[in-house]
Amino acid sequence: WQLLKDLHSNIFLPWCIVSDFNNLFSEEDKCGRVKHPPWLFQGFREAIFVCDLQDIPLQGYHFTW
């Protein structure tokens, strides 16, 4: 996540990142019974806030496979 934060600090024009980061923002985004430790969410959440990124809401099927 440090790379995203470094890029954000060096880019002064609008930018867009399109990717499936395959990470979770919070426990509420997860399906299943096994809880993840909070530190797994922390780095991703921090990068989202520092880079002022916004999630595009999913429409349609929740699973693409």
PDB file of N, CA, C and O in Angstrom:
ATOM      1  N   TRP A   1       0.820  -1.188   0.000  1.00  0.00           N
ATOM      2  CA  TRP A   1       0.000   0.000   0.000  1.00  0.00           C
ATOM      3  C   TRP A   1       0.859   1.245   0.000  1.00  0.00           C
ATOM      4  O   TRP A   1       0.388   2.320  -0.360  1.00  0.00           O
ATOM      5  N   GLN A   2       2.104   1.081   0.387  1.00  0.00           N
ATOM      6  CA  GLN A   2       2.994   2.239   0.405  1.00  0.00           C
ATOM      7  C   GLN A   2       3.190   2.800  -1.000  1.00  0.00           C
ATOM      8  O   GLN A   2       3.293   4.011  -1.177  1.00  0.00           O
ATOM      9  N   LEU A   3       3.238   1.941  -2.015  1.00  0.00           N
ATOM     10  CA  LEU A   3       3.402   2.421  -3.389  1.00  0.00           C
ATOM     11  C   LEU A   3       2.257   3.340  -3.797  1.00  0.00           C
ATOM     12  O   LEU A   3       2.485   4.398  -4.391  1.00  0.00           O
ATOM     13  N   LEU A   4       1.026   2.977  -3.470  1.00  0.00           N
ATOM     14  CA  LEU A   4      -0.116   3.853  -3.779  1.00  0.00           C
ATOM     15  C   LEU A   4       0.033   5.205  -3.085  1.00  0.00           C
ATOM     16  O   LEU A   4      -0.204   6.251  -3.688  1.00  0.00           O
ATOM     17  N   LYS A   5       0.418   5.179  -1.817  1.00  0.00           N
ATOM     18  CA  LYS A   5       0.574   6.437  -1.079  1.00  0.00           C
ATOM     19  C   LYS A   5       1.702   7.285  -1.665  1.00  0.00           C
ATOM     20  O   LYS A   5       1.567   8.502  -1.768  1.00  0.00           O
ATOM     21  N   ASP A   6       2.788   6.640  -2.095  1.00  0.00           N
ATOM     22  CA  ASP A   6       3.887   7.375  -2.724  1.00  0.00           C
ATOM     23  C   ASP A   6       3.458   7.982  -4.058  1.00  0.00           C
ATOM     24  O   ASP A   6       3.787   9.129  -4.360  1.00  0.00           O
ATOM     25  N   LEU A   7       2.730   7.216  -4.856  1.00  0.00           N
ATOM     26  CA  LEU A   7       2.231   7.747  -6.128  1.00  0.00           C
ATOM     27  C   LEU A   7       1.316   8.948  -5.901  1.00  0.00           C
ATOM     28  O   LEU A   7       1.411   9.950  -6.597  1.00  0.00           O
ATOM     29  N   HIS A   8       0.443   8.829  -4.930  1.00  0.00           N
ATOM     30  CA  HIS A   8      -0.488   9.922  -4.629  1.00  0.00           C
ATOM     31  C   HIS A   8       0.252  11.201  -4.261  1.00  0.00           C
ATOM     32  O   HIS A   8      -0.136  12.293  -4.667  1.00  0.00           O
ATOM     33  N   SER A   9       1.326  11.067  -3.522  1.00  0.00           N
ATOM     34  CA  SER A   9       2.061  12.263  -3.094  1.00  0.00           C
ATOM     35  C   SER A   9       2.859  12.895  -4.229  1.00  0.00           C
ATOM     36  O   SER A   9       3.293  14.034  -4.116  1.00  0.00           O
ATOM     37  N   ASN A  10       3.052  12.164  -5.340  1.00  0.00           N
ATOM     38  CA  ASN A  10       3.840  12.688  -6.458  1.00  0.00           C
ATOM     39  C   ASN A  10       3.012  13.038  -7.686  1.00  0.00           C
ATOM     40  O   ASN A  10       3.560  13.550  -8.662  1.00  0.00           O
ATOM     41  N   ILE A  11       1.735  12.755  -7.678  1.00  0.00           N
ATOM     42  CA  ILE A  11       0.867  13.050  -8.818  1.00  0.00           C
ATOM     43  C   ILE A  11      -0.044  14.209  -8.448  1.00  0.00           C
ATOM     44  O   ILE A  11      -0.762  14.146  -7.452  1.00  0.00           O
ATOM     45  N   PHE A  12      -0.013  15.256  -9.254  1.00  0.00           N
ATOM     46  CA  PHE A  12      -0.790  16.450  -8.927  1.00  0.00           C
ATOM     47  C   PHE A  12      -1.962  16.666  -9.868  1.00  0.00           C
ATOM     48  O   PHE A  12      -2.629  17.685  -9.814  1.00  0.00           O
ATOM     49  N   LEU A  13      -2.200  15.720 -10.747  1.00  0.00           N
ATOM     50  CA  LEU A  13      -3.343  15.767 -11.658  1.00  0.00           C
ATOM     51  C   LEU A  13      -4.376  14.732 -11.207  1.00  0.00           C
ATOM     52  O   LEU A  13      -4.045  13.821 -10.455  1.00  0.00           O
ATOM     53  N   PRO A  14      -5.604  14.861 -11.659  1.00  0.00           N
ATOM     54  CA  PRO A  14      -6.586  13.828 -11.328  1.00  0.00           C
ATOM     55  C   PRO A  14      -6.104  12.469 -11.851  1.00  0.00           C
ATOM     56  O   PRO A  14      -5.482  12.384 -12.910  1.00  0.00           O
ATOM     57  N   TRP A  15      -6.383  11.423 -11.101  1.00  0.00           N
ATOM     58  CA  TRP A  15      -5.982  10.091 -11.512  1.00  0.00           C
ATOM     59  C   TRP A  15      -7.049   9.087 -11.141  1.00  0.00           C
ATOM     60  O   TRP A  15      -7.900   9.345 -10.301  1.00  0.00           O
ATOM     61  N   CYS A  16      -7.012   7.978 -11.820  1.00  0.00           N
ATOM     62  CA  CYS A  16      -8.008   6.929 -11.617  1.00  0.00           C
ATOM     63  C   CYS A  16      -7.288   5.590 -11.531  1.00  0.00           C
ATOM     64  O   CYS A  16      -6.407   5.299 -12.335  1.00  0.00           O
ATOM     65  N   ILE A  17      -7.654   4.799 -10.563  1.00  0.00           N
ATOM     66  CA  ILE A  17      -7.099   3.456 -10.415  1.00  0.00           C
ATOM     67  C   ILE A  17      -8.248   2.486 -10.638  1.00  0.00           C
ATOM     68  O   ILE A  17      -9.270   2.561  -9.967  1.00  0.00           O
ATOM     69  N   VAL A  18      -8.077   1.591 -11.580  1.00  0.00           N
ATOM     70  CA  VAL A  18      -9.097   0.588 -11.854  1.00  0.00           C
ATOM     71  C   VAL A  18      -8.462  -0.769 -11.578  1.00  0.00           C
ATOM     72  O   VAL A  18      -7.526  -1.172 -12.268  1.00  0.00           O
ATOM     73  N   SER A  19      -8.947  -1.422 -10.547  1.00  0.00           N
ATOM     74  CA  SER A  19      -8.364  -2.708 -10.178  1.00  0.00           C
ATOM     75  C   SER A  19      -9.259  -3.413  -9.180  1.00  0.00           C
ATOM     76  O   SER A  19     -10.095  -2.797  -8.521  1.00  0.00           O
ATOM     77  N   ASP A  20      -9.085  -4.690  -9.078  1.00  0.00           N
ATOM     78  CA  ASP A  20      -9.664  -5.468  -7.997  1.00  0.00           C
ATOM     79  C   ASP A  20      -8.516  -5.720  -7.039  1.00  0.00           C
ATOM     80  O   ASP A  20      -7.641  -6.534  -7.308  1.00  0.00           O
ATOM     81  N   PHE A  21      -8.481  -4.991  -5.951  1.00  0.00           N
ATOM     82  CA  PHE A  21      -7.360  -5.106  -5.026  1.00  0.00           C
ATOM     83  C   PHE A  21      -7.374  -6.410  -4.246  1.00  0.00           C
ATOM     84  O   PHE A  21      -6.411  -6.746  -3.584  1.00  0.00           O
ATOM     85  N   ASN A  22      -8.479  -7.148  -4.328  1.00  0.00           N
ATOM     86  CA  ASN A  22      -8.593  -8.423  -3.635  1.00  0.00           C
ATOM     87  C   ASN A  22      -8.273  -8.250  -2.152  1.00  0.00           C
ATOM     88  O   ASN A  22      -7.527  -9.027  -1.556  1.00  0.00           O
ATOM     89  N   ASN A  23      -8.817  -7.198  -1.577  1.00  0.00           N
ATOM     90  CA  ASN A  23      -8.643  -6.910  -0.165  1.00  0.00           C
ATOM     91  C   ASN A  23      -9.948  -6.385   0.365  1.00  0.00           C
ATOM     92  O   ASN A  23     -10.823  -5.981  -0.398  1.00  0.00           O
ATOM     93  N   LEU A  24     -10.084  -6.367   1.675  1.00  0.00           N
ATOM     94  CA  LEU A  24     -11.327  -5.938   2.307  1.00  0.00           C
ATOM     95  C   LEU A  24     -11.114  -4.634   3.055  1.00  0.00           C
ATOM     96  O   LEU A  24     -10.098  -4.442   3.713  1.00  0.00           O
ATOM     97  N   PHE A  25     -12.111  -3.768   2.958  1.00  0.00           N
ATOM     98  CA  PHE A  25     -12.070  -2.492   3.657  1.00  0.00           C
ATOM     99  C   PHE A  25     -12.462  -2.671   5.120  1.00  0.00           C
ATOM    100  O   PHE A  25     -11.940  -2.011   6.001  1.00  0.00           O
ATOM    101  N   SER A  26     -13.407  -3.560   5.370  1.00  0.00           N
ATOM    102  CA  SER A  26     -13.869  -3.804   6.735  1.00  0.00           C
ATOM    103  C   SER A  26     -14.463  -5.198   6.845  1.00  0.00           C
ATOM    104  O   SER A  26     -14.697  -5.870   5.839  1.00  0.00           O
ATOM    105  N   GLU A  27     -14.706  -5.624   8.039  1.00  0.00           N
ATOM    106  CA  GLU A  27     -15.288  -6.941   8.293  1.00  0.00           C
ATOM    107  C   GLU A  27     -16.670  -7.072   7.650  1.00  0.00           C
ATOM    108  O   GLU A  27     -17.068  -8.154   7.227  1.00  0.00           O
ATOM    109  N   GLU A  28     -17.389  -5.964   7.519  1.00  0.00           N
ATOM    110  CA  GLU A  28     -18.726  -5.991   6.923  1.00  0.00           C
ATOM    111  C   GLU A  28     -18.691  -6.359   5.434  1.00  0.00           C
ATOM    112  O   GLU A  28     -19.677  -6.815   4.883  1.00  0.00           O
ATOM    113  N   ASP A  29     -17.552  -6.145   4.781  1.00  0.00           N
ATOM    114  CA  ASP A  29     -17.420  -6.482   3.366  1.00  0.00           C
ATOM    115  C   ASP A  29     -17.193  -7.977   3.141  1.00  0.00           C
ATOM    116  O   ASP A  29     -17.229  -8.448   2.018  1.00  0.00           O
ATOM    117  N   LYS A  30     -16.965  -8.698   4.203  1.00  0.00           N
ATOM    118  CA  LYS A  30     -16.591 -10.096   4.126  1.00  0.00           C
ATOM    119  C   LYS A  30     -17.808 -11.000   4.271  1.00  0.00           C
ATOM    120  O   LYS A  30     -18.704 -10.726   5.040  1.00  0.00           O
ATOM    121  N   CYS A  31     -17.805 -12.090   3.527  1.00  0.00           N
ATOM    122  CA  CYS A  31     -18.807 -13.137   3.696  1.00  0.00           C
ATOM    123  C   CYS A  31     -18.126 -14.326   4.352  1.00  0.00           C
ATOM    124  O   CYS A  31     -17.006 -14.658   4.016  1.00  0.00           O
ATOM    125  N   GLY A  32     -18.799 -14.929   5.267  1.00  0.00           N
ATOM    126  CA  GLY A  32     -18.229 -16.088   5.957  1.00  0.00           C
ATOM    127  C   GLY A  32     -18.199 -15.886   7.449  1.00  0.00           C
ATOM    128  O   GLY A  32     -18.446 -14.797   7.962  1.00  0.00           O
ATOM    129  N   ARG A  33     -17.908 -16.944   8.136  1.00  0.00           N
ATOM    130  CA  ARG A  33     -17.958 -16.910   9.601  1.00  0.00           C
ATOM    131  C   ARG A  33     -16.636 -16.576  10.261  1.00  0.00           C
ATOM    132  O   ARG A  33     -16.608 -16.095  11.372  1.00  0.00           O
ATOM    133  N   VAL A  34     -15.544 -16.870   9.602  1.00  0.00           N
ATOM    134  CA  VAL A  34     -14.232 -16.668  10.213  1.00  0.00           C
ATOM    135  C   VAL A  34     -13.882 -15.180  10.194  1.00  0.00           C
ATOM    136  O   VAL A  34     -13.846 -14.552   9.143  1.00  0.00           O
ATOM    137  N   LYS A  35     -13.630 -14.623  11.367  1.00  0.00           N
ATOM    138  CA  LYS A  35     -13.269 -13.203  11.478  1.00  0.00           C
ATOM    139  C   LYS A  35     -11.819 -12.997  11.060  1.00  0.00           C
ATOM    140  O   LYS A  35     -10.968 -13.838  11.311  1.00  0.00           O
ATOM    141  N   HIS A  36     -11.565 -11.886  10.408  1.00  0.00           N
ATOM    142  CA  HIS A  36     -10.197 -11.506  10.056  1.00  0.00           C
ATOM    143  C   HIS A  36      -9.675 -10.545  11.119  1.00  0.00           C
ATOM    144  O   HIS A  36     -10.422  -9.708  11.621  1.00  0.00           O
ATOM    145  N   PRO A  37      -8.386 -10.607  11.429  1.00  0.00           N
ATOM    146  CA  PRO A  37      -7.834  -9.657  12.386  1.00  0.00           C
ATOM    147  C   PRO A  37      -7.865  -8.237  11.826  1.00  0.00           C
ATOM    148  O   PRO A  37      -7.697  -8.040  10.617  1.00  0.00           O
ATOM    149  N   PRO A  38      -8.084  -7.255  12.682  1.00  0.00           N
ATOM    150  CA  PRO A  38      -8.187  -5.852  12.220  1.00  0.00           C
ATOM    151  C   PRO A  38      -6.965  -5.358  11.438  1.00  0.00           C
ATOM    152  O   PRO A  38      -7.094  -4.539  10.551  1.00  0.00           O
ATOM    153  N   TRP A  39      -5.769  -5.858  11.734  1.00  0.00           N
ATOM    154  CA  TRP A  39      -4.579  -5.376  11.041  1.00  0.00           C
ATOM    155  C   TRP A  39      -4.612  -5.716   9.558  1.00  0.00           C
ATOM    156  O   TRP A  39      -3.949  -5.050   8.772  1.00  0.00           O
ATOM    157  N   LEU A  40      -5.390  -6.737   9.149  1.00  0.00           N
ATOM    158  CA  LEU A  40      -5.495  -7.052   7.729  1.00  0.00           C
ATOM    159  C   LEU A  40      -6.244  -5.960   6.968  1.00  0.00           C
ATOM    160  O   LEU A  40      -5.995  -5.746   5.788  1.00  0.00           O
ATOM    161  N   PHE A  41      -7.150  -5.292   7.636  1.00  0.00           N
ATOM    162  CA  PHE A  41      -7.920  -4.216   7.009  1.00  0.00           C
ATOM    163  C   PHE A  41      -7.191  -2.880   7.066  1.00  0.00           C
ATOM    164  O   PHE A  41      -7.388  -2.025   6.224  1.00  0.00           O
ATOM    165  N   GLN A  42      -6.369  -2.697   8.084  1.00  0.00           N
ATOM    166  CA  GLN A  42      -5.801  -1.388   8.389  1.00  0.00           C
ATOM    167  C   GLN A  42      -4.971  -0.783   7.258  1.00  0.00           C
ATOM    168  O   GLN A  42      -5.153   0.370   6.905  1.00  0.00           O
ATOM    169  N   GLY A  43      -4.056  -1.547   6.682  1.00  0.00           N
ATOM    170  CA  GLY A  43      -3.190  -0.999   5.629  1.00  0.00           C
ATOM    171  C   GLY A  43      -3.975  -0.568   4.405  1.00  0.00           C
ATOM    172  O   GLY A  43      -3.734   0.498   3.842  1.00  0.00           O
ATOM    173  N   PHE A  44      -4.935  -1.395   3.992  1.00  0.00           N
ATOM    174  CA  PHE A  44      -5.760  -1.068   2.835  1.00  0.00           C
ATOM    175  C   PHE A  44      -6.615   0.153   3.116  1.00  0.00           C
ATOM    176  O   PHE A  44      -6.693   1.077   2.319  1.00  0.00           O
ATOM    177  N   ARG A  45      -7.245   0.185   4.275  1.00  0.00           N
ATOM    178  CA  ARG A  45      -8.104   1.315   4.655  1.00  0.00           C
ATOM    179  C   ARG A  45      -7.295   2.609   4.707  1.00  0.00           C
ATOM    180  O   ARG A  45      -7.739   3.650   4.232  1.00  0.00           O
ATOM    181  N   GLU A  46      -6.099   2.541   5.261  1.00  0.00           N
ATOM    182  CA  GLU A  46      -5.245   3.732   5.344  1.00  0.00           C
ATOM    183  C   GLU A  46      -4.875   4.241   3.954  1.00  0.00           C
ATOM    184  O   GLU A  46      -4.910   5.445   3.699  1.00  0.00           O
ATOM    185  N   ALA A  47      -4.528   3.340   3.040  1.00  0.00           N
ATOM    186  CA  ALA A  47      -4.176   3.750   1.680  1.00  0.00           C
ATOM    187  C   ALA A  47      -5.371   4.401   0.982  1.00  0.00           C
ATOM    188  O   ALA A  47      -5.208   5.402   0.273  1.00  0.00           O
ATOM    189  N   ILE A  48      -6.562   3.874   1.184  1.00  0.00           N
ATOM    190  CA  ILE A  48      -7.773   4.457   0.590  1.00  0.00           C
ATOM    191  C   ILE A  48      -7.970   5.885   1.067  1.00  0.00           C
ATOM    192  O   ILE A  48      -8.237   6.794   0.280  1.00  0.00           O
ATOM    193  N   PHE A  49      -7.829   6.100   2.375  1.00  0.00           N
ATOM    194  CA  PHE A  49      -8.036   7.438   2.929  1.00  0.00           C
ATOM    195  C   PHE A  49      -6.933   8.411   2.521  1.00  0.00           C
ATOM    196  O   PHE A  49      -7.216   9.540   2.128  1.00  0.00           O
ATOM    197  N   VAL A  50      -5.684   7.982   2.602  1.00  0.00           N
ATOM    198  CA  VAL A  50      -4.563   8.856   2.263  1.00  0.00           C
ATOM    199  C   VAL A  50      -4.635   9.294   0.799  1.00  0.00           C
ATOM    200  O   VAL A  50      -4.396  10.446   0.469  1.00  0.00           O
ATOM    201  N   CYS A  51      -4.993   8.365  -0.081  1.00  0.00           N
ATOM    202  CA  CYS A  51      -5.046   8.658  -1.520  1.00  0.00           C
ATOM    203  C   CYS A  51      -6.373   9.255  -1.947  1.00  0.00           C
ATOM    204  O   CYS A  51      -6.559   9.572  -3.125  1.00  0.00           O
ATOM    205  N   ASP A  52      -7.288   9.420  -1.015  1.00  0.00           N
ATOM    206  CA  ASP A  52      -8.612   9.989  -1.288  1.00  0.00           C
ATOM    207  C   ASP A  52      -9.310   9.220  -2.413  1.00  0.00           C
ATOM    208  O   ASP A  52      -9.878   9.801  -3.332  1.00  0.00           O
ATOM    209  N   LEU A  53      -9.234   7.878  -2.342  1.00  0.00           N
ATOM    210  CA  LEU A  53      -9.872   7.023  -3.349  1.00  0.00           C
ATOM    211  C   LEU A  53     -11.324   6.767  -2.963  1.00  0.00           C
ATOM    212  O   LEU A  53     -11.683   6.813  -1.795  1.00  0.00           O
ATOM    213  N   GLN A  54     -12.134   6.486  -3.957  1.00  0.00           N
ATOM    214  CA  GLN A  54     -13.546   6.184  -3.725  1.00  0.00           C
ATOM    215  C   GLN A  54     -13.892   4.867  -4.384  1.00  0.00           C
ATOM    216  O   GLN A  54     -13.452   4.587  -5.510  1.00  0.00           O
ATOM    217  N   ASP A  55     -14.685   4.083  -3.694  1.00  0.00           N
ATOM    218  CA  ASP A  55     -15.126   2.805  -4.214  1.00  0.00           C
ATOM    219  C   ASP A  55     -16.303   3.016  -5.160  1.00  0.00           C
ATOM    220  O   ASP A  55     -17.203   3.799  -4.877  1.00  0.00           O
ATOM    221  N   ILE A  56     -16.271   2.355  -6.288  1.00  0.00           N
ATOM    222  CA  ILE A  56     -17.405   2.390  -7.210  1.00  0.00           C
ATOM    223  C   ILE A  56     -18.347   1.267  -6.794  1.00  0.00           C
ATOM    224  O   ILE A  56     -17.930   0.106  -6.746  1.00  0.00           O
ATOM    225  N   PRO A  57     -19.581   1.567  -6.486  1.00  0.00           N
ATOM    226  CA  PRO A  57     -20.496   0.535  -5.998  1.00  0.00           C
ATOM    227  C   PRO A  57     -20.709  -0.574  -7.034  1.00  0.00           C
ATOM    228  O   PRO A  57     -20.776  -0.320  -8.235  1.00  0.00           O
ATOM    229  N   LEU A  58     -20.786  -1.776  -6.542  1.00  0.00           N
ATOM    230  CA  LEU A  58     -21.035  -2.944  -7.379  1.00  0.00           C
ATOM    231  C   LEU A  58     -22.514  -3.028  -7.707  1.00  0.00           C
ATOM    232  O   LEU A  58     -23.354  -2.880  -6.829  1.00  0.00           O
ATOM    233  N   GLN A  59     -22.815  -3.257  -8.959  1.00  0.00           N
ATOM    234  CA  GLN A  59     -24.192  -3.471  -9.384  1.00  0.00           C
ATOM    235  C   GLN A  59     -24.273  -4.802 -10.095  1.00  0.00           C
ATOM    236  O   GLN A  59     -23.380  -5.143 -10.874  1.00  0.00           O
ATOM    237  N   GLY A  60     -25.303  -5.542  -9.830  1.00  0.00           N
ATOM    238  CA  GLY A  60     -25.459  -6.840 -10.477  1.00  0.00           C
ATOM    239  C   GLY A  60     -24.999  -7.959  -9.557  1.00  0.00           C
ATOM    240  O   GLY A  60     -25.119  -7.872  -8.342  1.00  0.00           O
ATOM    241  N   TYR A  61     -24.446  -8.997 -10.134  1.00  0.00           N
ATOM    242  CA  TYR A  61     -24.017 -10.157  -9.371  1.00  0.00           C
ATOM    243  C   TYR A  61     -22.876  -9.821  -8.443  1.00  0.00           C
ATOM    244  O   TYR A  61     -21.957  -9.091  -8.811  1.00  0.00           O
ATOM    245  N   HIS A  62     -22.902 -10.384  -7.261  1.00  0.00           N
ATOM    246  CA  HIS A  62     -21.826 -10.147  -6.291  1.00  0.00           C
ATOM    247  C   HIS A  62     -20.577 -10.934  -6.635  1.00  0.00           C
ATOM    248  O   HIS A  62     -19.488 -10.600  -6.220  1.00  0.00           O
ATOM    249  N   PHE A  63     -20.730 -12.004  -7.386  1.00  0.00           N
ATOM    250  CA  PHE A  63     -19.590 -12.841  -7.728  1.00  0.00           C
ATOM    251  C   PHE A  63     -19.419 -12.882  -9.241  1.00  0.00           C
ATOM    252  O   PHE A  63     -20.394 -12.985  -9.970  1.00  0.00           O
ATOM    253  N   THR A  64     -18.195 -12.790  -9.702  1.00  0.00           N
ATOM    254  CA  THR A  64     -17.947 -12.770 -11.141  1.00  0.00           C
ATOM    255  C   THR A  64     -17.460 -14.110 -11.645  1.00  0.00           C
ATOM    256  O   THR A  64     -17.226 -14.285 -12.818  1.00  0.00           O
ATOM    257  N   TRP A  65     -17.234 -15.033 -10.769  1.00  0.00           N
ATOM    258  CA  TRP A  65     -16.792 -16.349 -11.204  1.00  0.00           C
ATOM    259  C   TRP A  65     -17.985 -17.208 -11.305  1.00  0.00           C
ATOM    260  O   TRP A  65     -18.186 -18.243 -11.513  1.00  0.00           O
TER     261      TRP A  65
END
